[in-house]
Tab-separated table of C-alpha atoms in Angstrom:
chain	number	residue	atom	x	y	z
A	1264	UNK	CA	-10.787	6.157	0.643
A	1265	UNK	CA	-10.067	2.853	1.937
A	1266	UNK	CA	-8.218	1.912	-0.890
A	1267	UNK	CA	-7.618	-1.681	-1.863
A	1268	UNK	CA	-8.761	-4.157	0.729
A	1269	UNK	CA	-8.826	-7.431	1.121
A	1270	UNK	CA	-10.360	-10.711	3.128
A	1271	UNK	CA	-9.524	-12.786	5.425
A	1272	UNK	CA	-5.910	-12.085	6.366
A	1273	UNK	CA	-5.320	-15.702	6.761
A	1274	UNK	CA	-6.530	-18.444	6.172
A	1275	UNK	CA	-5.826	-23.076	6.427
A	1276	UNK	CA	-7.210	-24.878	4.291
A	1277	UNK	CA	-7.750	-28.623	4.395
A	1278	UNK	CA	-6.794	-30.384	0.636
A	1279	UNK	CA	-9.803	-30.379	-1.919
A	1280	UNK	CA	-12.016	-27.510	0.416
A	1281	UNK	CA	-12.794	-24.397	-2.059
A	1282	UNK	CA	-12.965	-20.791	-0.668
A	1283	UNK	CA	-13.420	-17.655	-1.615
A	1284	UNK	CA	-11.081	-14.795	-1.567
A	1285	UNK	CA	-12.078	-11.316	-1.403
A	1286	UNK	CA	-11.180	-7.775	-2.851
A	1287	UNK	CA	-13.023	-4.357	-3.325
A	1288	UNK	CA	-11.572	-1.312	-4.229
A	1289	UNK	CA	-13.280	2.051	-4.088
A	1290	UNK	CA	-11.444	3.965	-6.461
A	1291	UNK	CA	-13.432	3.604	-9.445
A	1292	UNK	CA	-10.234	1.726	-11.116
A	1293	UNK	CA	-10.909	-0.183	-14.428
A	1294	UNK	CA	-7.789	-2.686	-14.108
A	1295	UNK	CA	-7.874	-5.314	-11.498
A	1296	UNK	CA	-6.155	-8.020	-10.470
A	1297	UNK	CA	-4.733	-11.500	-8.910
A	1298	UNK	CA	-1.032	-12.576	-8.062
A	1299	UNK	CA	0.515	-14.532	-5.894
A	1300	UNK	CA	3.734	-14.432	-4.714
A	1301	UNK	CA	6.046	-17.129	-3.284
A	1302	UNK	CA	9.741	-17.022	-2.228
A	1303	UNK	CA	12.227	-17.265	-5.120
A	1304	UNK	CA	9.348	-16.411	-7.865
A	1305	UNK	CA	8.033	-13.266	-7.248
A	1306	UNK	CA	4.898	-12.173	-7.558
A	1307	UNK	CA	2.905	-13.946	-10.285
A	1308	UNK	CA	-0.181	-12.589	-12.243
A	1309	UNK	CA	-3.358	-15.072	-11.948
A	1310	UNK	CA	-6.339	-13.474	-13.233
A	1311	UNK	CA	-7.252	-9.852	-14.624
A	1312	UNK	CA	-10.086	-7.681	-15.275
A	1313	UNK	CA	-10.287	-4.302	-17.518
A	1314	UNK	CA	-13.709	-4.106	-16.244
A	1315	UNK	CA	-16.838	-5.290	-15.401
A	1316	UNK	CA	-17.977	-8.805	-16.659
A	1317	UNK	CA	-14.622	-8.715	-18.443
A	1318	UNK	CA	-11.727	-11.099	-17.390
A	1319	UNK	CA	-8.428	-13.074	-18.515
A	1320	UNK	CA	-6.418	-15.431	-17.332
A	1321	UNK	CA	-2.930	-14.394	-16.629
A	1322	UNK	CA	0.017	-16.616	-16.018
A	1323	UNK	CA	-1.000	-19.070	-13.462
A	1324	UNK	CA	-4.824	-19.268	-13.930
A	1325	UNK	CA	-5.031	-23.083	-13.417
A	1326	UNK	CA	-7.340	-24.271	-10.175
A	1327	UNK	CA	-8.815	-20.923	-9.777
A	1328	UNK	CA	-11.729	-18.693	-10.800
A	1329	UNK	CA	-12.559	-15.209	-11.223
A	1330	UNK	CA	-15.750	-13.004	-11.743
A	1331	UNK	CA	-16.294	-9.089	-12.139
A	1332	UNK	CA	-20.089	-8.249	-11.522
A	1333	UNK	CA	-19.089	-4.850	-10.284
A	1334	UNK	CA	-16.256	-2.745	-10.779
A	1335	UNK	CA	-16.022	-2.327	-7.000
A	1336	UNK	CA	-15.655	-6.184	-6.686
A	1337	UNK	CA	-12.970	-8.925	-7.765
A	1338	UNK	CA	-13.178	-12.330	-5.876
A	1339	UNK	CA	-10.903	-14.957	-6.538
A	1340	UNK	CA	-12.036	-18.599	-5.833
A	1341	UNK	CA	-10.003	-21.964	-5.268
A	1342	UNK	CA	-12.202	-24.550	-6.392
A	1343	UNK	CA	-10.170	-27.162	-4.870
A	1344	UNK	CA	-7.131	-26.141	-2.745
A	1345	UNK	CA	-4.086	-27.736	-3.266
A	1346	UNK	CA	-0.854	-27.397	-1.038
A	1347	UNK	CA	0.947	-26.134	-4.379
A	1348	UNK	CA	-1.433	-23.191	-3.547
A	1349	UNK	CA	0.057	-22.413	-0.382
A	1350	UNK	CA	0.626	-18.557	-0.925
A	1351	UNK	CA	0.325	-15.361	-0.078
A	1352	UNK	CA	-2.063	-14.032	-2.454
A	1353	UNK	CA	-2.519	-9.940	-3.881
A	1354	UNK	CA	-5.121	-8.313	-5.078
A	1355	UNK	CA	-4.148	-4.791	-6.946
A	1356	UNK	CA	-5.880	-2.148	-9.102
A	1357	UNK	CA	-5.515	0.993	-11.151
A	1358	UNK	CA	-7.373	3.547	-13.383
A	1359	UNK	CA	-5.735	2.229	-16.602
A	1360	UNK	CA	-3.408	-0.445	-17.159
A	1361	UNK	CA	-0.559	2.043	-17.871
A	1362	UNK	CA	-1.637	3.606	-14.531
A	1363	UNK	CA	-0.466	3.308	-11.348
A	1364	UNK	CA	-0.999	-0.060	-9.146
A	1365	UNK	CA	-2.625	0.047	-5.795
A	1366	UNK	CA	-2.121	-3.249	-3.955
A	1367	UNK	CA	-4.260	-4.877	-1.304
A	1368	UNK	CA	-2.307	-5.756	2.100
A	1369	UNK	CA	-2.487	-9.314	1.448
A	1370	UNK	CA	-4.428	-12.715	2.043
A	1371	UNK	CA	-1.603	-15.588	3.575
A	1372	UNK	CA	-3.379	-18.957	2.438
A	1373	UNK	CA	-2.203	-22.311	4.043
A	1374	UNK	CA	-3.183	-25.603	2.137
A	1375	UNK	CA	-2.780	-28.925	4.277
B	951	UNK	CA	6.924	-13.949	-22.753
B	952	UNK	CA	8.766	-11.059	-20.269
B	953	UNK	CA	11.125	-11.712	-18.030
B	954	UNK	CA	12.001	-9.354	-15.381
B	955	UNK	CA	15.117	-9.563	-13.402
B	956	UNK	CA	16.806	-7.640	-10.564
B	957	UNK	CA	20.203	-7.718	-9.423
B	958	UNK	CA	21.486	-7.822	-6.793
B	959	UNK	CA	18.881	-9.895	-5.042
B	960	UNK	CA	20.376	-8.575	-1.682
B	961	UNK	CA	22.079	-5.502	-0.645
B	962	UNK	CA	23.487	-3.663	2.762
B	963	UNK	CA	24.907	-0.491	3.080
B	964	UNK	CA	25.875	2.210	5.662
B	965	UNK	CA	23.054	4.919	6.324
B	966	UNK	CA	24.007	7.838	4.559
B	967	UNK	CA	25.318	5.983	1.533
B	968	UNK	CA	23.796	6.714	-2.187
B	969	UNK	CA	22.586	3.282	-3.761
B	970	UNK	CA	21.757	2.219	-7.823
B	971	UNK	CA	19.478	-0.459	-7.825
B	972	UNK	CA	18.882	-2.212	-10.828
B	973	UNK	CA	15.957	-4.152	-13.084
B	974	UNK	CA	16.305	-5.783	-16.410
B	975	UNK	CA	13.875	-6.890	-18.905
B	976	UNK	CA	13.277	-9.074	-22.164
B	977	UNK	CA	10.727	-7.178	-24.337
B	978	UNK	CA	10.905	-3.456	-24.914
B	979	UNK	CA	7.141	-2.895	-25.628
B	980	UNK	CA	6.049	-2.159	-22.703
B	981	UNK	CA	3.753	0.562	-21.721
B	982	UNK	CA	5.229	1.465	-18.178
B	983	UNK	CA	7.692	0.216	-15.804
B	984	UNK	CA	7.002	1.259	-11.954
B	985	UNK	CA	9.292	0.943	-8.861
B	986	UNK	CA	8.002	-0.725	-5.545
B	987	UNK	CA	8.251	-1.096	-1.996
B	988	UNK	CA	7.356	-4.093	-0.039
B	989	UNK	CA	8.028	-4.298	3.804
B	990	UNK	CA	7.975	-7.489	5.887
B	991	UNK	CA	4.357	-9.628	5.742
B	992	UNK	CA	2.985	-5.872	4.018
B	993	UNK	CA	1.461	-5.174	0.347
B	994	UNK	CA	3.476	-3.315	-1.866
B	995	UNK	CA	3.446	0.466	-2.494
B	996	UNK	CA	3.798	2.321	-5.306
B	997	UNK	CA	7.009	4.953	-5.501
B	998	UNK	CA	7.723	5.516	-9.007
B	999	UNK	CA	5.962	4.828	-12.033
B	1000	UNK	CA	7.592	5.602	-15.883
B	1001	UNK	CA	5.555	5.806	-19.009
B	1002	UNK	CA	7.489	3.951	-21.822
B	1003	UNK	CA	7.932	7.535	-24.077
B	1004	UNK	CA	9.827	9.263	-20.188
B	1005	UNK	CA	13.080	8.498	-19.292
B	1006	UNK	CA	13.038	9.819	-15.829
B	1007	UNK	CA	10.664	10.077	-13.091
B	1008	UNK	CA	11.833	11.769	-9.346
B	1009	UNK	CA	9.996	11.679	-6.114
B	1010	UNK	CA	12.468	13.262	-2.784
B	1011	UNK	CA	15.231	11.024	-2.423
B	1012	UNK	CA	14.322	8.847	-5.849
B	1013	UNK	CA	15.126	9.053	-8.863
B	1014	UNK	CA	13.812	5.714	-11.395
B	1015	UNK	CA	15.449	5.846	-14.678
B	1016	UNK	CA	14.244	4.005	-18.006
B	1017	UNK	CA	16.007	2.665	-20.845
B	1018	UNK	CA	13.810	0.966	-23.136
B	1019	UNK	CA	16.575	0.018	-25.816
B	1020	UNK	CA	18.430	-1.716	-23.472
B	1021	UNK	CA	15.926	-3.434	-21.475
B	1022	UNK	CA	17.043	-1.573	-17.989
B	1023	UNK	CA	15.945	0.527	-15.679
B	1024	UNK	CA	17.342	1.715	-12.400
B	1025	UNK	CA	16.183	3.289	-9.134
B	1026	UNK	CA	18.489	5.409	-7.353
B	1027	UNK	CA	18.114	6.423	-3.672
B	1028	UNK	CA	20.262	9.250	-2.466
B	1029	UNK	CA	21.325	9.511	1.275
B	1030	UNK	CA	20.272	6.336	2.460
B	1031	UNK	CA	18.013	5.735	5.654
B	1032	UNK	CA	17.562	3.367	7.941
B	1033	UNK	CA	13.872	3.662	6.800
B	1034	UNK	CA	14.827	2.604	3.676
B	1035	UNK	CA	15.288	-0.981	4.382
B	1036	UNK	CA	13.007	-3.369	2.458
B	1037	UNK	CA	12.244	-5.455	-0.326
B	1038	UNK	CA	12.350	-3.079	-4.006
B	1039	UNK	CA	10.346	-4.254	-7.110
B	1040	UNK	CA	10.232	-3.749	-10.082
B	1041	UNK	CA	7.289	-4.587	-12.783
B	1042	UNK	CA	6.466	-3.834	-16.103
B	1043	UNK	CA	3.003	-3.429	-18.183
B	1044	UNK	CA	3.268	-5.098	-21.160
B	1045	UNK	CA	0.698	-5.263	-24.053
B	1046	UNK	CA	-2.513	-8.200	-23.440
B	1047	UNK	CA	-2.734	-6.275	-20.321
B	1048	UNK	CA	-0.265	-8.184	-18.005
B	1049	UNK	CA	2.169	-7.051	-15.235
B	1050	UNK	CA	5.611	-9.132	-15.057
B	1051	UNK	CA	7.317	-8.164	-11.957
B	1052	UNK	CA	10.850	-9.433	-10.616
B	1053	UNK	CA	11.804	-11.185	-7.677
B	1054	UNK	CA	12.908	-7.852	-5.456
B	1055	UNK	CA	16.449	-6.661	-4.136
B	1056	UNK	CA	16.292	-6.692	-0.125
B	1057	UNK	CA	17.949	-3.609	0.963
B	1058	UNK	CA	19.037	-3.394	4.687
B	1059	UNK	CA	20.496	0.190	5.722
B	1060	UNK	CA	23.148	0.105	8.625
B	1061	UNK	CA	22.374	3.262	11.443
């Protein structure tokens, strides 16, 4: 299993450009979702999904979009970056929400 | 709305050294809390996760504790490792299906 991954790595960003972040999972888990994390704050839930076609918003939706076609599948796009969205962003799933988390390795997003 | 906090937000000790970490929280209806580890520019993995009816979960050199009354729960490490050193976090399910996690203890370990 390769788990929770995650695309690109990094990425800059020029102010009002959109993009698309990516996040698959091929365990079959129910429960994704989005944070982002950011020195002093910790990490920060965005967006959540208990399945397919099914999401939420979470604590910090504003100036981004989610959409669950598949269960394998939970993008999360900027519709127009902002440097407040400078961030390293986290994508995570698990079987049930009281299950365990499995997080993705990261995307590092720099808005200029 | 939860709020999760960990204390201290840093912490050094000698290898070899048992260490109590600890996590506070607002609202006791939660469904789980889990314990974890996040090294430099890495995700974070998993080490411990308590249902809300457990008090205790163990994995090796780990023990996570749960008080739900009080709104704590602590992570104990026993015989410390250089290894060991990184950034600890807490989180905890709550009900409408969100995750509220701290802001980490950094733990360095001295060889």
């Amino acid at each position: 299993n390769a788990g929770v991954t995650q695309t690109p790595k990094f990425q800059v960003l020029k102010t009002g450009q959109s993009m698309t972040l990516q996040c698959a999972q091929d365990m079959n888990h129910e429960y994704m979702s989005w944070y982002r994390q950011d020195p002093g704050m910790g990490l920060r839930l965005i967006h959540y999904s208990v399945g397919a076609g099914i999401t939420d918003q979470g604590e910090v939706p504003n100036g981004y979009n989610v959409s669950r076609s598949t269960t394998e599948d939970f993008p999360l796009r900027l519709l127009s970056a902002a440097p407040s969205q400078t961030s390293v962003y986290f994508c995570a799933s698990s079987y049930i929400l009281s299950g365990t988390q499995y997080f993705g390795p990261g995307t590092r997003l720099l808005v200029l | 709305k939860q709020e999760v906090t960990q204390i201290p937000a840093a912490l050094s000790v000698p290898e070899g050294e048992n260490l109590v970490l600890n996590c506070s929280f607002t609202d006791s209806a939660i469904y789980n809390l889990q314990w974890f580890r996040q090294d430099p520019g890495k995700g974070l993995t998993s080490l411990l996760l308590i249902q809300s009816s457990q008090r205790e979960q163990t994995s090796g050199r780990l023990n996570a504790s749960l008080d739900k009354s009080s709104g704590r729960s602590t992570l104990y490490i026993a015989a410390s490792q250089p290894g060991d050193s990184a950034t600890y976090l807490c989180a905890s399910a709550n009900t409408g299906n969100q995750f509220y996690f701290g802001t980490g203890t950094s733990l360095t370990v001295i060889p």
